[in-house]
mmCIF file of N, CA and C in Angstrom:
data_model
loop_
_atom_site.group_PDB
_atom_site.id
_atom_site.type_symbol
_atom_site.label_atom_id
_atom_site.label_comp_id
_atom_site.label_asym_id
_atom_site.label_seq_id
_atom_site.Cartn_x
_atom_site.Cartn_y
_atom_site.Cartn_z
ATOM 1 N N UNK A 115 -0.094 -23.956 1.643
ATOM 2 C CA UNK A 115 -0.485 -22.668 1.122
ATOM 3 C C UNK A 115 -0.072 -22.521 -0.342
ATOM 4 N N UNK A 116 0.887 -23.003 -0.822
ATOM 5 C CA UNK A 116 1.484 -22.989 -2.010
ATOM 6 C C UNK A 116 0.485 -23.642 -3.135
ATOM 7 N N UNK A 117 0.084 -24.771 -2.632
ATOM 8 C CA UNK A 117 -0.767 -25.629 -3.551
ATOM 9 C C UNK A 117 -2.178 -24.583 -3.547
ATOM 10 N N UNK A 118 -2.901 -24.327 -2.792
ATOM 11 C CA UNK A 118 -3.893 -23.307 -2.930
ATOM 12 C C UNK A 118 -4.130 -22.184 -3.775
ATOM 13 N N UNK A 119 -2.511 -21.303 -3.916
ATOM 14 C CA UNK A 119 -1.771 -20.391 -4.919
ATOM 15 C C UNK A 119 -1.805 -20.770 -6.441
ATOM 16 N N UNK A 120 -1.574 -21.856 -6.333
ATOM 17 C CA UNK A 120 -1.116 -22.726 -7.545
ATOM 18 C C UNK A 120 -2.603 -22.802 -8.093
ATOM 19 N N UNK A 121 -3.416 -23.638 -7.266
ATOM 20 C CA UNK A 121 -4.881 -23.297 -7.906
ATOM 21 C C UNK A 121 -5.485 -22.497 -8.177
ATOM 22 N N UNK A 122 -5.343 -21.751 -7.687
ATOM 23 C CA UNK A 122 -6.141 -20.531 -7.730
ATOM 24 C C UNK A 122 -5.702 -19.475 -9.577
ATOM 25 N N UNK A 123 -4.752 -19.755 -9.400
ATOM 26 C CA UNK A 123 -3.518 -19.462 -10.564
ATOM 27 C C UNK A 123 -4.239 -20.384 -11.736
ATOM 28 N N UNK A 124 -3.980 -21.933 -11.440
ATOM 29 C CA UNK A 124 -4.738 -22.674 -12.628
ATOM 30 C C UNK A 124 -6.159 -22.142 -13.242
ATOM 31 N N UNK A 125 -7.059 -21.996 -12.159
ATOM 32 C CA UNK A 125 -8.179 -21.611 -12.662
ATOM 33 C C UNK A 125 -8.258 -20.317 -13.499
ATOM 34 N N UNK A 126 -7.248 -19.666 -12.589
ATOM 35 C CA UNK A 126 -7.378 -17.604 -13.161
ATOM 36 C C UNK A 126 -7.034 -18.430 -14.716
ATOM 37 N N UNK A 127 -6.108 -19.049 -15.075
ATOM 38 C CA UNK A 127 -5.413 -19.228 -16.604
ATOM 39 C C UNK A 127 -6.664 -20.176 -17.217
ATOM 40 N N UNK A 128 -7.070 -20.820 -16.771
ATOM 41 C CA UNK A 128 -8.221 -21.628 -17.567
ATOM 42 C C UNK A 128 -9.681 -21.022 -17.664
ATOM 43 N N UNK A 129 -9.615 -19.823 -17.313
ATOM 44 C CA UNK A 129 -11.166 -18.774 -17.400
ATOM 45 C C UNK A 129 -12.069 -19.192 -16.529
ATOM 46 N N UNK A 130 -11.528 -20.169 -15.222
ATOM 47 C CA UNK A 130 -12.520 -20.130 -14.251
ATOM 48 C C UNK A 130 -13.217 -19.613 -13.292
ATOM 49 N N UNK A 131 -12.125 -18.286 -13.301
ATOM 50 C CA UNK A 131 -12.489 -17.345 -12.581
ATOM 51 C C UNK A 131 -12.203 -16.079 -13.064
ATOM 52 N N UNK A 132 -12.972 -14.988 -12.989
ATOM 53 C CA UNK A 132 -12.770 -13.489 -13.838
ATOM 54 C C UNK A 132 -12.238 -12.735 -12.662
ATOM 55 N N UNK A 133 -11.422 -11.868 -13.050
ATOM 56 C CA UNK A 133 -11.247 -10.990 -12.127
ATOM 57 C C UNK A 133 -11.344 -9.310 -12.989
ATOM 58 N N UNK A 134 -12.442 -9.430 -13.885
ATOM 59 C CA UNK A 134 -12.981 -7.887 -14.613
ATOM 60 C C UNK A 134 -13.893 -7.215 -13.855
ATOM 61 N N UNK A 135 -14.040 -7.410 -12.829
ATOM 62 C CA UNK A 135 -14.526 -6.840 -12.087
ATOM 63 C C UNK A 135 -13.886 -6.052 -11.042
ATOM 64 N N UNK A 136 -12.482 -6.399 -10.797
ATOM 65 C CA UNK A 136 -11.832 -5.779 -10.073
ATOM 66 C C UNK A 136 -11.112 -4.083 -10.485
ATOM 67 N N UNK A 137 -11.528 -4.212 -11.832
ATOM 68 C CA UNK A 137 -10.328 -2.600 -12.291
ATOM 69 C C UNK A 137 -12.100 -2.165 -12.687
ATOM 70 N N UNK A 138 -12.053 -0.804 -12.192
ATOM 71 C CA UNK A 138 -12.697 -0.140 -12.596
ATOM 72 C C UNK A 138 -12.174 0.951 -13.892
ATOM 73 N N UNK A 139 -11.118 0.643 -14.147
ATOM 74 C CA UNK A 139 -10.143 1.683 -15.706
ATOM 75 C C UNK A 139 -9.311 0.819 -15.924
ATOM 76 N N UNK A 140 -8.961 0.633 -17.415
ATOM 77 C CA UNK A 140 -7.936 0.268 -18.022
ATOM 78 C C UNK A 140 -7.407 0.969 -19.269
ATOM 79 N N UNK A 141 -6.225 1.263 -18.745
ATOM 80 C CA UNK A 141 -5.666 2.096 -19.985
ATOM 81 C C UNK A 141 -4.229 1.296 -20.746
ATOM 82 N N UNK A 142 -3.691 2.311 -21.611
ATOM 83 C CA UNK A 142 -2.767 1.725 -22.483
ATOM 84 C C UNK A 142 -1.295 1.859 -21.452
ATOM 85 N N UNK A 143 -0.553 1.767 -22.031
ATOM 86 C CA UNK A 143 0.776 2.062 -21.133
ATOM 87 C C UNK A 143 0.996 3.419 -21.091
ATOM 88 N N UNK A 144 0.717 4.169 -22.420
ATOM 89 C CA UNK A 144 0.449 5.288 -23.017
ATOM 90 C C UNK A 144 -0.132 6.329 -21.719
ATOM 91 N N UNK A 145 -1.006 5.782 -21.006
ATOM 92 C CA UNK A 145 -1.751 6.579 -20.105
ATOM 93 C C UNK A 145 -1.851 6.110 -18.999
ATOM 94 N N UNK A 146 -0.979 5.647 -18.686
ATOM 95 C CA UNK A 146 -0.124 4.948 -17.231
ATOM 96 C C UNK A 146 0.087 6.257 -16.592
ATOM 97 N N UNK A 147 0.644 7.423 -16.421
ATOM 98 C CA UNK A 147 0.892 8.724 -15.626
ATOM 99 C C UNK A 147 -0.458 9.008 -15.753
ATOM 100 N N UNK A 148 -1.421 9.019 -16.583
ATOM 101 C CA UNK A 148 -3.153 9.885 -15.936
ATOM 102 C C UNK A 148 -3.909 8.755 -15.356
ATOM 103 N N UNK A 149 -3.415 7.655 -15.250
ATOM 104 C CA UNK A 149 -4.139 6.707 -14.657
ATOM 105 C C UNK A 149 -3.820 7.016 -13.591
ATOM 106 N N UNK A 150 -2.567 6.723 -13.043
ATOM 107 C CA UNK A 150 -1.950 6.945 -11.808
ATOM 108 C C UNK A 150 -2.308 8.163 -10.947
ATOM 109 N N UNK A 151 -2.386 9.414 -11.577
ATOM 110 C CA UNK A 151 -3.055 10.386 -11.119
ATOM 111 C C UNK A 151 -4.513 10.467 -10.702
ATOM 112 N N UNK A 152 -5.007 9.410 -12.081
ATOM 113 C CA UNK A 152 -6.905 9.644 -11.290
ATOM 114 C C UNK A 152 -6.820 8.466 -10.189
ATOM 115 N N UNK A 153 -5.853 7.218 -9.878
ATOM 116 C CA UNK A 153 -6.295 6.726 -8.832
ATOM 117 C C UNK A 153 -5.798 7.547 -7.852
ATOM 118 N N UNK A 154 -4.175 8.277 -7.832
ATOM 119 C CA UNK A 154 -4.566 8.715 -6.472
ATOM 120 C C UNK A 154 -4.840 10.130 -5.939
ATOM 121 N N UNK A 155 -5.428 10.489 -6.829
ATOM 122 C CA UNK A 155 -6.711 11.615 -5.979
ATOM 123 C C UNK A 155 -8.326 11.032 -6.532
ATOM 124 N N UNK A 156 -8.504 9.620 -6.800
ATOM 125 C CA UNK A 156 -9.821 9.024 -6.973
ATOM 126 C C UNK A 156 -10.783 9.796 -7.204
ATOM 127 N N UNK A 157 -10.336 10.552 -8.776
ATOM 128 C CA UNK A 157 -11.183 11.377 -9.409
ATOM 129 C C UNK A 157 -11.830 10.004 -10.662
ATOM 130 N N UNK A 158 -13.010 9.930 -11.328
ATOM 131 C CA UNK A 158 -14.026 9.826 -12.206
ATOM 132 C C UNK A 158 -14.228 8.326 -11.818
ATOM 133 N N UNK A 159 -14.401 8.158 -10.723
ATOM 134 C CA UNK A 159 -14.363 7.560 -9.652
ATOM 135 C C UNK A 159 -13.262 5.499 -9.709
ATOM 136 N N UNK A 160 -12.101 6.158 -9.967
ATOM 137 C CA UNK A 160 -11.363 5.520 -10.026
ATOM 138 C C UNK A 160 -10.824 4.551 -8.717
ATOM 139 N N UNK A 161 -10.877 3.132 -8.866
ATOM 140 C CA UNK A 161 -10.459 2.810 -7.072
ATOM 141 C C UNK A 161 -9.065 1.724 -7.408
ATOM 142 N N UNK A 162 -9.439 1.280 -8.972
ATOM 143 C CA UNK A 162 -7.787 0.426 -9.574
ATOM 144 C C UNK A 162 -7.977 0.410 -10.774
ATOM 145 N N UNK A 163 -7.150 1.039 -11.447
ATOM 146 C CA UNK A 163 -6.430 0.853 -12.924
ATOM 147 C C UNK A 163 -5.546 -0.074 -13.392
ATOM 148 N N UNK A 164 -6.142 -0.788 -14.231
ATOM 149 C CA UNK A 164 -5.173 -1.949 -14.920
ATOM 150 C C UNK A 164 -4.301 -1.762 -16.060
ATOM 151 N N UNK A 165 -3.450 -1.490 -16.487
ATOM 152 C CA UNK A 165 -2.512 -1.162 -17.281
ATOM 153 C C UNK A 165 -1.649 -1.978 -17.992
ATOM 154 N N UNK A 166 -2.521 -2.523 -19.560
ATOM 155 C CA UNK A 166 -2.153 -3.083 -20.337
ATOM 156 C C UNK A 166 -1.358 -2.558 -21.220
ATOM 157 N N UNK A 167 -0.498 -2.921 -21.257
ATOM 158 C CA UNK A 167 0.835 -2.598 -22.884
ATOM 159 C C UNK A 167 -0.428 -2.960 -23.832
ATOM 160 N N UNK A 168 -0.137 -1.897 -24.954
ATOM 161 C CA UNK A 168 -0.508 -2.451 -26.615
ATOM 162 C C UNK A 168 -2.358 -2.560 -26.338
ATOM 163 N N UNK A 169 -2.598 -2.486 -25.701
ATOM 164 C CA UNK A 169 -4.219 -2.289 -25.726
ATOM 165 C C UNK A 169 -4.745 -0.562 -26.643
#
């Protein structure tokens, strides 16, 4: 199972696989508390927020 992890990992780091499809919002760190709020009452139809520093 480990080695599977590991691949899966290699590829995510070598752009073989995207996962921008998974956050429907991304905000700054800045807006980490209204993110958190629109996912959980899944207002402007929020289902995962990704929360990058410095973006």
């Amino acid at each position: 199972m480990k080695r599977a992890l590991w691949t899966a990992l290699d590829r995510l780091a070598a752009g073989e696989i995207s996962t921008a499809h998974m956050a429907t919002h991304t905000v700054s760190l800045d807006d980490a508390a209204t993110a958190y709020d629109m996912f959980q009452h899944k207002t402007d139809g929020c289902v995962r927020a990704v929360i990058r520093p410095g973006l």
